[in-house]
Structures are given as C-alpha cells and as structure tokens.
Amino acid sequence: MNRKSGVAAPVANIVARIGGRGGNGHAILLVAHYDSVPTGPGASDNAAGVAAVLEAARWLGTQPALRNDVILLLSDGEEFGLLGAEAFVASHPWARDAGLVVNLEARGRSGPSILFETSSGNAALIAGAGRGVPSAVANSLTYEVYRRLPNDTDFSVFKRAGMPGVNLAYLGGVTHYHSALDTPANVDHASLQHHGAYLIGLLRAFGDAELP
C-alpha cells in the first residue's frame, strides 16, 4: 500500500541475493521495477533497468566475491504507487541489510544515464561514483529540477526509510516516455550500456567498502 496516495494492490517482487565474502551484514541493493504503464510496452521504462541489473548479476558471477552481499530487487507496481518498493521495505527481512541502494529508471529512450538524486550526506557517494565510474554524469541542478516535478521513483521509498543510495535515469527522447513508442527497437543501446557501466563501477567502488 502507498499510504501517501491510498493506492493498494497485490504485487509480486522478484528478489535474489549474491553472497559476499562476509562484511558487516550490509549489502548493496540493486533495484529496477519490471512493471509498465498500460499505454506503453515499457522497454526503456523499465525493462532496460531490469536488463542492466541482470547483466550486473551475470558479471558478478565471473568475478571474485565482493566483501559485501549484493541484493537484486526487481520490483512490481512502481507505476501505480511504488507498491513493490513499499512492500519490500515494510516486510522483507533483507530490507534492513541495505547499506547502499542503486535504483535504475528512464524518462525517455536515449542519452546518458544521469545520477540525478542521492540520499543526504552524499559526499562519499559522489566521491565513489566519480572514482568508480569514469563515464559518470551528475550535477546538483538535476535534483533541483526533479524535486519540482510531480514524480516519484522507487528510490523515494528507500530514501524515506533512511537508506543511503543513488537514483539513475536517462532522459533523452522524453516523447517516448509512457507511450506506445517505448519499444525495444527504440531503446538507445548506448544508454543501456551506460546504465551497466554505472552498476559495475559502483559495485567496484563500494563492493568492498564499509557500509552503510
């Protein structure tokens, strides 16, 4: 249930956990919602995010184990009130382990994946992103624009719960957003690749770090 809007619905989140070498019990939580709106196929919003999370999981399987666990959350019901994220935070035992949240989104079909929102006290997050992701794109103006829009993402739920993290999205071609144009053929592969570069870079930067 989204208590802010009063919307409620059954959801089916997909969760998995990749064990680390043994940190302090905290984990990096990679998040993308897999539902879409009735008006669009949802290829960029948000199958691209799901694909990037799954590819990051595949990549992790080829590497030595990180110190920290990695939790994968493919959430349901984001478009209708962030319901899957609300359910995860409210009732899943792994939620309390999240020491860093990385949420993937899209509001278009192309362009760089932009780090447009963080939790408060973000100096270490920004430094880690800059260190781990050579192609990182971020500036403080994007959040000032975003917070004036009538929009939320799953990250809003994690942020309210006090979890540190970052919110990423590409924004080019906004006319494709929530429309019948949001098809696999219209997804810019460079944008999808940049999503993946962020995930891998952040995992490298924080996978062995002390969390949160």
XYZ file of N, CA, C and O in Angstrom:
848
model
N 0.843 -1.194 0.000
C 0.000 0.000 0.000
C 0.879 1.245 0.000
O 1.883 1.303 0.717
N 0.496 2.233 -0.806
C 1.122 3.543 -0.752
C 0.267 4.419 0.156
O -0.835 4.827 -0.214
N 0.767 4.680 1.352
C -0.025 5.417 2.331
C -0.220 6.873 1.943
O -1.160 7.526 2.372
N 0.668 7.386 1.123
C 0.564 8.779 0.676
C -0.609 8.962 -0.278
O -1.375 9.913 -0.171
N -0.773 8.019 -1.222
C -1.825 8.147 -2.227
C -3.072 7.332 -1.900
O -4.125 7.548 -2.497
N -2.935 6.361 -0.993
C -4.056 5.496 -0.665
C -4.271 4.367 -1.648
O -5.275 3.660 -1.580
N -3.312 4.165 -2.564
C -3.421 3.098 -3.557
C -2.925 1.783 -2.948
O -1.902 1.762 -2.261
N -3.649 0.701 -3.212
C -3.232 -0.615 -2.731
C -3.466 -1.644 -3.830
O -4.417 -1.526 -4.605
N -2.587 -2.623 -3.899
C -2.716 -3.693 -4.900
C -1.795 -4.843 -4.513
O -0.793 -4.638 -3.827
N -2.093 -6.066 -4.960
C -1.144 -7.163 -4.769
C 0.056 -6.975 -5.689
O -0.091 -6.496 -6.821
N 1.236 -7.307 -5.210
C 2.450 -7.185 -6.019
C 3.248 -8.480 -5.930
O 3.088 -9.259 -4.993
N 4.102 -8.686 -6.925
C 4.993 -9.854 -6.948
C 6.398 -9.361 -7.241
O 6.781 -9.195 -8.406
N 7.162 -9.070 -6.188
C 8.559 -8.693 -6.352
C 9.403 -9.930 -6.652
O 9.083 -11.037 -6.226
N 10.499 -9.719 -7.380
C 11.468 -10.785 -7.643
C 12.757 -10.389 -6.932
O 13.297 -9.306 -7.172
N 13.237 -11.235 -6.016
C 14.418 -10.899 -5.229
C 15.425 -12.047 -5.281
O 15.063 -13.212 -5.398
N 16.675 -11.683 -5.221
C 17.756 -12.665 -5.155
C 18.909 -12.048 -4.393
O 18.998 -10.820 -4.260
N 19.783 -12.881 -3.885
C 20.918 -12.386 -3.095
C 22.177 -13.151 -3.485
O 22.187 -14.378 -3.532
N 23.229 -12.381 -3.772
C 24.533 -12.944 -4.113
C 25.446 -12.734 -2.915
O 25.716 -11.594 -2.517
N 25.877 -13.815 -2.306
C 26.659 -13.739 -1.081
C 28.035 -13.144 -1.314
O 28.678 -13.406 -2.338
N 28.497 -12.349 -0.347
C 29.843 -11.807 -0.378
C 30.781 -12.619 0.495
O 30.412 -13.681 1.007
N 31.985 -12.100 0.670
C 32.984 -12.801 1.484
C 32.676 -12.683 2.965
O 33.226 -13.427 3.774
N 31.824 -11.739 3.318
C 31.489 -11.590 4.726
C 31.838 -10.221 5.241
O 32.906 -10.021 5.822
N 30.956 -9.261 4.984
C 31.153 -7.912 5.501
C 30.517 -7.795 6.868
O 30.544 -8.723 7.679
N 29.886 -6.641 7.105
C 29.252 -6.413 8.407
C 27.758 -6.690 8.363
O 27.012 -6.222 9.216
N 27.316 -7.442 7.373
C 25.899 -7.768 7.254
C 25.143 -6.854 6.318
O 23.990 -7.138 5.970
N 25.759 -5.745 5.907
C 25.099 -4.843 4.971
C 25.333 -5.298 3.540
O 26.277 -6.039 3.249
N 24.458 -4.842 2.658
C 24.503 -5.279 1.261
C 24.253 -4.091 0.342
O 23.690 -3.072 0.739
N 24.681 -4.250 -0.910
C 24.335 -3.299 -1.961
C 23.056 -3.792 -2.617
O 22.963 -4.943 -3.033
N 22.055 -2.929 -2.669
C 20.744 -3.281 -3.210
C 20.586 -2.650 -4.592
O 20.564 -1.429 -4.724
N 20.507 -3.487 -5.630
C 20.288 -3.026 -6.995
C 18.804 -3.162 -7.308
O 18.230 -4.243 -7.158
N 18.188 -2.065 -7.773
C 16.728 -2.019 -7.921
C 16.333 -1.564 -9.319
O 16.882 -0.584 -9.847
N 15.368 -2.251 -9.906
C 14.692 -1.789 -11.117
C 13.277 -2.353 -11.094
O 13.085 -3.511 -10.731
N 12.298 -1.559 -11.471
C 10.926 -2.087 -11.499
C 10.643 -2.714 -12.853
O 11.120 -2.244 -13.887
N 9.864 -3.792 -12.848
C 9.610 -4.516 -14.093
C 8.212 -4.294 -14.641
O 7.893 -4.775 -15.742
N 7.372 -3.565 -13.942
C 6.047 -3.266 -14.473
C 6.113 -2.046 -15.396
O 7.087 -1.291 -15.386
N 5.077 -1.880 -16.210
C 4.995 -0.711 -17.082
C 3.573 -0.163 -17.037
O 2.699 -0.726 -16.382
N 3.367 0.948 -17.750
C 2.034 1.553 -17.788
C 1.197 0.897 -18.886
O 1.734 0.333 -19.840
N -0.135 0.970 -18.795
C -0.977 0.364 -19.829
C -0.765 0.967 -21.216
O -1.028 0.307 -22.227
N -0.284 2.210 -21.265
C -0.140 2.895 -22.555
C 1.173 2.588 -23.263
O 1.395 3.082 -24.369
N 2.063 1.810 -22.659
C 3.353 1.575 -23.298
C 3.939 0.215 -22.980
O 3.690 -0.345 -21.909
N 4.767 -0.322 -23.896
C 5.424 -1.616 -23.661
C 6.474 -1.571 -22.557
O 6.835 -2.608 -22.013
N 7.018 -0.387 -22.254
C 7.937 -0.275 -21.121
C 9.346 -0.756 -21.385
O 10.012 -1.238 -20.472
N 9.858 -0.584 -22.595
C 11.199 -1.077 -22.901
C 12.283 -0.277 -22.189
O 13.179 -0.847 -21.568
N 12.203 1.053 -22.271
C 13.150 1.869 -21.505
C 12.703 1.995 -20.058
O 13.523 1.940 -19.144
N 11.404 2.161 -19.859
C 10.842 2.335 -18.520
C 9.985 1.129 -18.157
O 8.775 1.163 -18.312
N 10.571 -0.033 -17.712
C 11.924 -0.004 -17.200
C 12.623 -1.334 -17.484
O 13.442 -1.790 -16.708
N 12.290 -1.945 -18.637
C 12.963 -3.199 -18.983
C 14.466 -3.003 -19.140
O 15.251 -3.907 -18.850
N 14.886 -1.810 -19.568
C 16.318 -1.539 -19.693
C 17.003 -1.615 -18.333
O 18.105 -2.155 -18.199
N 16.359 -1.080 -17.307
C 16.914 -1.173 -15.967
C 16.992 -2.601 -15.480
O 17.980 -3.016 -14.874
N 15.942 -3.383 -15.756
C 15.939 -4.794 -15.382
C 17.082 -5.529 -16.082
O 17.809 -6.323 -15.468
N 17.247 -5.266 -17.385
C 18.310 -5.920 -18.142
C 19.686 -5.585 -17.577
O 20.561 -6.455 -17.472
N 19.880 -4.321 -17.189
C 21.174 -3.918 -16.634
C 21.444 -4.603 -15.299
O 22.568 -5.030 -15.017
N 20.412 -4.722 -14.454
C 20.581 -5.418 -13.174
C 20.923 -6.887 -13.403
O 21.826 -7.442 -12.754
N 20.233 -7.532 -14.326
C 20.506 -8.945 -14.602
C 21.905 -9.142 -15.180
O 22.607 -10.098 -14.832
N 22.331 -8.222 -16.043
C 23.669 -8.339 -16.607
C 24.736 -8.093 -15.542
O 25.788 -8.740 -15.541
N 24.471 -7.175 -14.608
C 25.400 -6.966 -13.491
C 25.519 -8.229 -12.647
O 26.608 -8.592 -12.187
N 24.393 -8.917 -12.448
C 24.422 -10.171 -11.694
C 25.241 -11.225 -12.437
O 26.019 -11.965 -11.822
N 25.071 -11.282 -13.757
C 25.867 -12.227 -14.539
C 27.352 -11.905 -14.423
O 28.189 -12.793 -14.233
N 27.683 -10.620 -14.513
C 29.080 -10.182 -14.394
C 29.658 -10.553 -13.024
O 30.795 -11.023 -12.935
N 28.866 -10.358 -11.983
C 29.336 -10.712 -10.636
C 29.711 -12.191 -10.555
O 30.649 -12.557 -9.840
N 28.997 -13.030 -11.296
C 29.294 -14.449 -11.290
C 30.614 -14.808 -11.942
O 31.101 -15.930 -11.776
N 31.217 -13.864 -12.657
C 32.516 -14.107 -13.307
C 33.671 -13.529 -12.503
O 34.831 -13.677 -12.911
N 33.374 -12.869 -11.381
C 34.385 -12.154 -10.611
C 34.600 -12.802 -9.237
O 33.723 -13.510 -8.740
N 35.740 -12.532 -8.608
C 35.896 -12.931 -7.209
C 34.805 -12.270 -6.361
O 34.369 -11.153 -6.663
N 34.387 -12.935 -5.318
C 33.297 -12.421 -4.483
C 33.674 -11.078 -3.867
O 34.804 -10.862 -3.424
N 32.707 -10.169 -3.847
C 32.885 -8.909 -3.144
C 32.817 -9.150 -1.637
O 32.351 -10.189 -1.174
N 33.269 -8.189 -0.880
C 33.143 -8.296 0.578
C 31.673 -8.262 0.995
O 31.235 -9.037 1.844
N 30.910 -7.362 0.379
C 29.504 -7.192 0.740
C 28.600 -8.049 -0.143
O 28.903 -8.307 -1.303
N 27.481 -8.480 0.425
C 26.448 -9.144 -0.369
C 25.870 -8.154 -1.380
O 25.939 -6.930 -1.191
N 25.262 -8.680 -2.430
C 24.516 -7.874 -3.394
C 23.098 -8.442 -3.469
O 22.913 -9.634 -3.722
N 22.110 -7.583 -3.225
C 20.702 -7.968 -3.310
C 20.131 -7.395 -4.602
O 20.348 -6.221 -4.920
N 19.409 -8.228 -5.347
C 18.726 -7.786 -6.560
C 17.233 -7.700 -6.255
O 16.641 -8.651 -5.747
N 16.640 -6.548 -6.555
C 15.198 -6.374 -6.382
C 14.604 -5.898 -7.704
O 14.879 -4.780 -8.148
N 13.825 -6.755 -8.339
C 13.025 -6.366 -9.491
C 11.614 -6.155 -8.957
O 10.900 -7.117 -8.646
N 11.246 -4.906 -8.830
C 10.026 -4.572 -8.087
C 8.820 -4.476 -9.015
O 8.924 -4.178 -10.202
N 7.678 -4.699 -8.433
C 6.394 -4.657 -9.139
C 5.618 -3.434 -8.651
O 5.857 -2.911 -7.561
N 4.694 -2.954 -9.464
C 3.765 -1.922 -9.013
C 4.355 -0.539 -8.841
O 3.739 0.305 -8.180
N 5.498 -0.260 -9.443
C 6.093 1.080 -9.300
C 5.210 2.139 -9.939
O 5.021 3.228 -9.386
N 4.661 1.828 -11.100
C 3.892 2.812 -11.853
C 2.572 3.178 -11.181
O 1.981 4.209 -11.498
N 2.129 2.370 -10.258
C 0.834 2.607 -9.638
C 0.945 2.994 -8.164
O -0.006 2.854 -7.415
N 2.138 3.462 -7.780
C 2.287 3.952 -6.411
C 3.481 3.391 -5.677
O 3.457 3.343 -4.443
N 4.517 2.960 -6.397
C 5.755 2.468 -5.757
C 5.455 1.283 -4.836
O 6.116 1.101 -3.803
N 4.483 0.484 -5.215
C 3.938 -0.511 -4.289
C 4.919 -1.631 -3.972
O 4.983 -2.114 -2.834
N 5.684 -2.086 -4.966
C 6.644 -3.151 -4.698
C 7.746 -2.703 -3.762
O 8.162 -3.446 -2.862
N 8.237 -1.488 -3.956
C 9.262 -0.948 -3.054
C 8.705 -0.781 -1.649
O 9.383 -1.077 -0.658
N 7.464 -0.290 -1.554
C 6.826 -0.152 -0.237
C 6.734 -1.498 0.457
O 7.017 -1.620 1.652
N 6.350 -2.539 -0.303
C 6.221 -3.871 0.285
C 7.572 -4.408 0.740
O 7.690 -5.021 1.816
N 8.608 -4.192 -0.081
C 9.938 -4.684 0.274
C 10.432 -4.036 1.559
O 10.892 -4.726 2.479
N 10.323 -2.711 1.641
C 10.818 -2.007 2.825
C 10.004 -2.376 4.062
O 10.550 -2.531 5.158
N 8.700 -2.557 3.884
C 7.823 -2.823 5.033
C 7.942 -4.235 5.566
O 7.790 -4.456 6.777
N 8.215 -5.211 4.673
C 8.041 -6.583 5.147
C 9.130 -7.575 4.773
O 9.091 -8.705 5.250
N 10.096 -7.202 3.921
C 11.107 -8.191 3.562
C 12.296 -8.112 4.523
O 12.816 -7.024 4.766
N 12.735 -9.234 5.074
C 13.828 -9.192 6.057
C 15.142 -8.656 5.486
O 15.973 -8.156 6.245
N 15.341 -8.736 4.165
C 16.591 -8.237 3.599
C 16.648 -6.714 3.555
O 17.726 -6.131 3.385
N 15.503 -6.057 3.681
C 15.489 -4.595 3.567
C 16.392 -3.949 4.607
O 17.064 -2.950 4.332
N 16.419 -4.528 5.802
C 17.228 -3.924 6.871
C 18.729 -4.044 6.599
O 19.533 -3.378 7.245
N 19.114 -4.880 5.634
C 20.534 -5.071 5.326
C 21.059 -4.081 4.294
O 22.270 -4.029 4.049
N 20.175 -3.316 3.666
C 20.590 -2.456 2.560
C 21.467 -1.310 3.068
O 20.999 -0.400 3.740
N 22.756 -1.380 2.732
C 23.687 -0.317 3.117
C 23.947 0.667 1.999
O 24.541 1.723 2.206
N 23.505 0.323 0.785
C 23.608 1.206 -0.372
C 22.567 0.756 -1.386
O 22.522 -0.421 -1.747
N 21.734 1.695 -1.843
C 20.695 1.406 -2.826
C 21.086 2.064 -4.152
O 21.469 3.237 -4.182
N 20.986 1.299 -5.241
C 21.203 1.843 -6.585
C 19.943 1.563 -7.389
O 19.628 0.404 -7.680
N 19.205 2.623 -7.732
C 17.939 2.472 -8.450
C 18.099 2.946 -9.889
O 18.669 4.007 -10.157
N 17.588 2.146 -10.841
C 17.669 2.480 -12.258
C 16.291 2.826 -12.800
O 15.318 2.112 -12.548
N 16.231 3.908 -13.581
C 14.987 4.389 -14.165
C 15.239 4.949 -15.561
O 16.381 5.016 -16.008
N 14.187 5.376 -16.224
C 14.303 6.059 -17.515
C 13.084 6.952 -17.703
O 11.963 6.571 -17.355
N 13.326 8.131 -18.258
C 12.230 9.043 -18.615
C 12.430 9.480 -20.070
O 12.490 10.674 -20.389
N 12.572 8.499 -20.927
C 12.853 8.744 -22.333
C 13.410 7.486 -22.960
O 13.147 6.377 -22.486
N 14.221 7.656 -24.009
C 14.749 6.492 -24.729
C 16.247 6.564 -24.969
O 16.837 5.599 -25.459
N 16.898 7.683 -24.639
C 18.290 7.862 -25.019
C 18.983 8.820 -24.060
O 18.391 9.302 -23.098
N 20.254 9.074 -24.357
C 21.038 9.992 -23.541
C 21.791 9.272 -22.449
O 21.572 8.079 -22.190
N 22.689 9.985 -21.785
C 23.464 9.365 -20.716
C 22.599 9.020 -19.515
O 21.583 9.676 -19.258
N 23.008 8.012 -18.800
C 22.390 7.704 -17.516
C 22.916 8.729 -16.507
O 24.119 8.833 -16.296
N 22.010 9.497 -15.939
C 22.391 10.621 -15.086
C 22.136 10.280 -13.620
O 21.054 9.809 -13.262
N 23.129 10.510 -12.780
C 22.948 10.381 -11.335
C 22.246 11.665 -10.891
O 22.881 12.682 -10.665
N 20.919 11.604 -10.771
C 20.148 12.827 -10.570
C 19.625 13.004 -9.153
O 19.063 14.054 -8.834
N 19.808 12.001 -8.302
C 19.324 12.109 -6.927
C 20.163 11.210 -6.035
O 20.574 10.120 -6.447
N 20.416 11.665 -4.821
C 21.097 10.842 -3.829
C 20.384 10.998 -2.489
O 19.520 11.856 -2.317
N 20.798 10.190 -1.553
C 20.406 10.402 -0.167
C 21.201 11.577 0.386
O 22.126 12.087 -0.259
N 20.843 12.027 1.580
C 21.566 13.140 2.193
C 22.946 12.671 2.669
O 23.210 11.474 2.749
N 23.814 13.629 2.980
C 25.161 13.286 3.403
C 25.888 12.508 2.335
O 26.438 11.433 2.582
N 25.904 13.060 1.103
C 26.266 12.261 -0.064
C 27.718 12.395 -0.510
O 28.059 11.942 -1.607
N 28.578 12.982 0.299
C 29.964 13.211 -0.145
C 30.661 11.906 -0.526
O 31.319 11.819 -1.564
N 30.521 10.873 0.294
C 31.179 9.596 -0.002
C 30.569 8.926 -1.229
O 31.269 8.287 -2.017
N 29.253 9.074 -1.412
C 28.599 8.503 -2.584
C 29.104 9.159 -3.867
O 29.412 8.480 -4.849
N 29.178 10.483 -3.865
C 29.630 11.203 -5.057
C 31.096 10.884 -5.338
O 31.494 10.655 -6.488
N 31.900 10.836 -4.297
C 33.320 10.508 -4.485
C 33.482 9.103 -5.043
O 34.299 8.861 -5.934
N 32.698 8.152 -4.538
C 32.789 6.774 -5.017
C 32.336 6.639 -6.456
O 32.942 5.922 -7.248
N 31.261 7.362 -6.808
C 30.788 7.323 -8.189
C 31.830 7.917 -9.126
O 32.100 7.374 -10.205
N 32.428 9.027 -8.716
C 33.455 9.638 -9.546
C 34.679 8.756 -9.697
O 35.309 8.710 -10.757
N 35.010 8.031 -8.635
C 36.172 7.146 -8.648
C 35.901 5.872 -9.446
O 36.767 5.388 -10.171
N 34.701 5.345 -9.322
C 34.415 4.032 -9.893
C 33.823 4.061 -11.287
O 33.870 3.058 -11.990
N 33.234 5.193 -11.668
C 32.537 5.280 -12.957
C 33.165 6.402 -13.779
O 32.769 7.558 -13.665
N 34.153 6.096 -14.618
C 34.813 7.153 -15.400
C 33.850 7.948 -16.268
O 34.085 9.122 -16.548
N 32.749 7.322 -16.683
C 31.783 7.995 -17.552
C 30.617 8.595 -16.783
O 29.570 8.909 -17.364
N 30.765 8.771 -15.466
C 29.664 9.272 -14.642
C 29.194 10.642 -15.109
O 29.993 11.495 -15.488
N 27.880 10.832 -15.083
C 27.265 12.123 -15.378
C 26.402 12.485 -14.181
O 25.501 11.732 -13.799
N 26.667 13.635 -13.579
C 25.893 14.067 -12.415
C 26.118 15.553 -12.186
O 27.221 16.056 -12.411
N 25.064 16.241 -11.771
C 25.233 17.600 -11.252
C 24.065 17.924 -10.342
O 22.996 17.321 -10.451
N 24.274 18.867 -9.460
C 23.279 19.144 -8.428
C 22.011 19.773 -8.991
O 20.944 19.699 -8.378
N 22.090 20.386 -10.172
C 20.919 21.035 -10.749
C 19.825 20.037 -11.092
O 18.636 20.351 -10.987
N 20.213 18.812 -11.496
C 19.210 17.831 -11.903
C 18.234 17.523 -10.771
O 17.037 17.363 -11.005
N 18.741 17.459 -9.545
C 17.839 17.177 -8.430
C 16.913 18.348 -8.166
O 15.741 18.167 -7.825
N 17.410 19.573 -8.299
C 16.565 20.741 -8.075
C 15.420 20.782 -9.082
O 14.310 21.206 -8.753
N 15.678 20.338 -10.311
C 14.605 20.248 -11.300
C 13.654 19.107 -10.945
O 12.427 19.274 -10.920
N 14.231 17.945 -10.635
C 13.421 16.752 -10.369
C 12.467 16.943 -9.199
O 11.290 16.564 -9.278
N 12.928 17.560 -8.137
C 12.069 17.651 -6.946
C 10.914 18.635 -7.126
O 10.005 18.679 -6.306
N 10.935 19.380 -8.212
C 9.822 20.272 -8.523
C 8.803 19.622 -9.460
O 7.787 20.232 -9.788
N 9.093 18.401 -9.891
C 8.176 17.679 -10.760
C 7.252 16.787 -9.930
O 7.618 16.360 -8.834
N 6.060 16.500 -10.437
C 5.127 15.636 -9.691
C 5.448 14.158 -9.924
O 4.582 13.376 -10.325
N 6.685 13.788 -9.701
C 7.128 12.422 -9.992
C 7.798 11.810 -8.776
O 8.398 12.512 -7.958
N 7.695 10.500 -8.696
C 8.443 9.721 -7.718
C 8.976 8.487 -8.423
O 8.462 8.070 -9.469
N 10.020 7.898 -7.836
C 10.508 6.584 -8.262
C 10.592 5.710 -7.024
O 10.429 6.178 -5.892
N 10.907 4.447 -7.229
C 11.099 3.551 -6.083
C 12.110 4.116 -5.098
O 12.022 3.861 -3.885
N 13.079 4.881 -5.592
C 14.091 5.426 -4.705
C 13.485 6.308 -3.620
O 14.045 6.405 -2.515
N 12.348 6.940 -3.910
C 11.685 7.775 -2.905
C 11.361 6.971 -1.652
O 11.473 7.476 -0.527
N 10.962 5.720 -1.841
C 10.622 4.858 -0.709
C 11.862 4.560 0.127
O 11.836 4.653 1.364
N 12.961 4.211 -0.535
C 14.192 3.881 0.184
C 14.769 5.115 0.879
O 15.285 5.022 1.985
N 14.643 6.243 0.232
C 15.154 7.486 0.814
C 14.374 7.849 2.076
O 14.963 8.230 3.088
N 13.056 7.704 2.021
C 12.237 7.976 3.205
C 12.574 7.030 4.342
O 12.447 7.391 5.526
N 12.996 5.818 4.004
C 13.352 4.826 5.024
C 14.756 5.056 5.583
O 15.207 4.285 6.441
N 15.451 6.079 5.095
C 16.768 6.405 5.617
C 17.905 5.605 5.025
O 19.000 5.569 5.596
N 17.666 4.963 3.879
C 18.714 4.153 3.255
C 19.563 5.034 2.337
O 19.021 5.770 1.514
N 20.892 4.952 2.443
C 21.743 5.725 1.534
C 21.710 5.138 0.136
O 21.561 3.920 -0.036
N 21.834 6.005 -0.876
C 21.826 5.470 -2.218
C 21.810 6.527 -3.290
O 21.886 7.732 -3.019
N 21.693 6.057 -4.536
C 21.695 6.922 -5.705
C 20.574 6.502 -6.646
O 20.183 5.336 -6.691
N 20.072 7.484 -7.396
C 18.999 7.275 -8.353
C 19.512 7.672 -9.734
O 20.051 8.771 -9.900
N 19.378 6.774 -10.712
C 19.938 6.983 -12.046
C 18.842 6.869 -13.095
O 17.969 6.008 -12.992
N 18.913 7.725 -14.118
C 17.949 7.637 -15.219
C 18.521 8.316 -16.449
O 19.300 9.260 -16.348
N 18.118 7.820 -17.622
C 18.391 8.586 -18.839
C 17.096 9.272 -19.280
O 15.997 8.798 -19.030
N 17.263 10.432 -19.943
C 16.149 11.360 -20.105
C 15.895 11.798 -21.534
O 14.935 12.532 -21.798
N 16.748 11.415 -22.492
C 16.586 11.880 -23.862
C 15.393 11.243 -24.553
O 15.040 10.093 -24.293
N 14.751 12.000 -25.442
C 13.591 11.474 -26.156
C 12.397 11.278 -25.264
O 11.747 10.230 -25.293
N 12.083 12.301 -24.474
C 11.030 12.168 -23.464
C 9.661 11.899 -24.085
O 8.755 11.397 -23.402
N 9.490 12.194 -25.372
C 8.200 11.914 -26.008
C 7.882 10.423 -26.071
O 6.738 10.032 -26.270
N 8.908 9.577 -25.895
C 8.682 8.134 -25.867
C 8.200 7.646 -24.501
O 7.733 6.510 -24.377
N 8.327 8.486 -23.499
C 8.042 8.100 -22.114
C 6.562 7.787 -21.938
O 5.695 8.571 -22.332
N 6.268 6.642 -21.360
C 4.892 6.217 -21.070
C 4.020 6.243 -22.318
O 2.828 6.590 -22.247
N 4.580 5.881 -23.456
C 3.813 5.888 -24.695
C 4.037 4.586 -25.452
O 4.898 3.774 -25.100
N 3.274 4.423 -26.543
C 3.413 3.241 -27.385
C 4.756 3.204 -28.104
O 5.120 2.178 -28.693
N 5.508 4.317 -28.053
C 6.830 4.371 -28.682
C 7.917 3.723 -27.831
O 9.042 3.542 -28.314
N 7.596 3.382 -26.600
C 8.616 2.829 -25.695
C 8.805 1.337 -25.974
O 8.469 0.474 -25.153
N 9.364 1.055 -27.145
C 9.549 -0.316 -27.618
C 11.025 -0.699 -27.571
O 11.899 0.173 -27.543
N 11.344 -1.990 -27.605
C 12.751 -2.407 -27.624
C 13.541 -1.797 -28.777
O 14.706 -1.443 -28.625
N 12.900 -1.647 -29.930
C 13.609 -1.102 -31.087
C 14.036 0.343 -30.876
O 14.992 0.815 -31.513
N 13.353 1.063 -29.984
C 13.655 2.472 -29.758
C 14.587 2.723 -28.584
O 14.916 3.877 -28.299
N 15.013 1.677 -27.899
C 15.964 1.854 -26.795
C 17.356 2.133 -27.369
O 17.853 1.367 -28.204
N 17.968 3.219 -26.950
C 19.332 3.526 -27.372
C 20.294 2.587 -26.639
O 20.354 2.592 -25.409
N 21.027 1.779 -27.384
C 21.913 0.797 -26.756
C 23.015 1.463 -25.941
O 23.506 0.889 -24.961
N 23.426 2.675 -26.331
C 24.445 3.385 -25.555
C 23.912 3.763 -24.175
O 24.649 3.740 -23.182
N 22.631 4.104 -24.091
C 22.020 4.429 -22.794
C 21.957 3.191 -21.909
O 22.263 3.250 -20.709
N 21.567 2.082 -22.502
C 21.534 0.820 -21.756
C 22.930 0.452 -21.271
O 23.115 0.043 -20.106
N 23.926 0.622 -22.131
C 25.312 0.328 -21.750
C 25.762 1.235 -20.608
O 26.490 0.803 -19.705
N 25.339 2.507 -20.629
C 25.744 3.429 -19.570
C 25.120 3.057 -18.234
O 25.755 3.184 -17.181
N 23.855 2.597 -18.257
C 23.265 2.024 -17.041
C 24.206 0.961 -16.464
O 24.517 0.955 -15.270
N 24.640 0.042 -17.335
C 25.502 -1.052 -16.887
C 26.839 -0.563 -16.378
O 27.371 -1.083 -15.377
N 27.409 0.447 -17.038
C 28.695 0.995 -16.593
C 28.583 1.581 -15.194
O 29.492 1.435 -14.366
N 27.474 2.238 -14.913
C 27.244 2.766 -13.564
C 27.183 1.622 -12.544
O 27.810 1.698 -11.472
N 26.413 0.589 -12.854
C 26.274 -0.508 -11.895
C 27.616 -1.160 -11.597
O 27.968 -1.367 -10.426
N 28.368 -1.483 -12.641
C 29.644 -2.156 -12.434
C 30.607 -1.240 -11.694
O 31.313 -1.661 -10.772
N 30.640 0.043 -12.083
C 31.531 0.987 -11.407
C 31.198 1.161 -9.941
O 32.091 1.205 -9.085
N 29.909 1.241 -9.623
C 29.505 1.395 -8.221
C 29.769 0.120 -7.426
O 30.148 0.183 -6.245
N 29.582 -1.029 -8.047
C 29.913 -2.278 -7.360
C 31.407 -2.364 -7.072
O 31.824 -2.813 -5.992
N 32.221 -1.921 -8.025
C 33.674 -1.914 -7.796
C 34.038 -0.910 -6.713
O 34.938 -1.162 -5.899
N 33.386 0.236 -6.692
C 33.737 1.287 -5.737
C 33.306 0.938 -4.312
O 34.000 1.277 -3.351
N 32.160 0.264 -4.183
C 31.590 0.057 -2.843
C 31.462 -1.407 -2.437
O 31.051 -1.703 -1.314
N 31.809 -2.326 -3.342
C 31.641 -3.741 -3.034
C 32.479 -4.215 -1.862
O 32.087 -5.146 -1.150
N 33.612 -3.589 -1.630
C 34.474 -3.973 -0.508
C 34.517 -2.893 0.573
O 35.339 -2.960 1.483
N 33.635 -1.910 0.464
C 33.641 -0.774 1.417
C 32.879 -1.110 2.678
O 32.074 -2.043 2.726
N 33.137 -0.346 3.696
C 32.353 -0.440 4.935
C 31.014 0.223 4.712
O 30.965 1.416 4.415
N 29.927 -0.508 4.843
C 28.596 0.037 4.641
C 27.866 0.128 5.972
O 28.165 -0.658 6.880
N 26.885 1.010 6.123
C 26.418 1.979 5.121
C 27.366 3.162 5.044
O 28.189 3.363 5.923
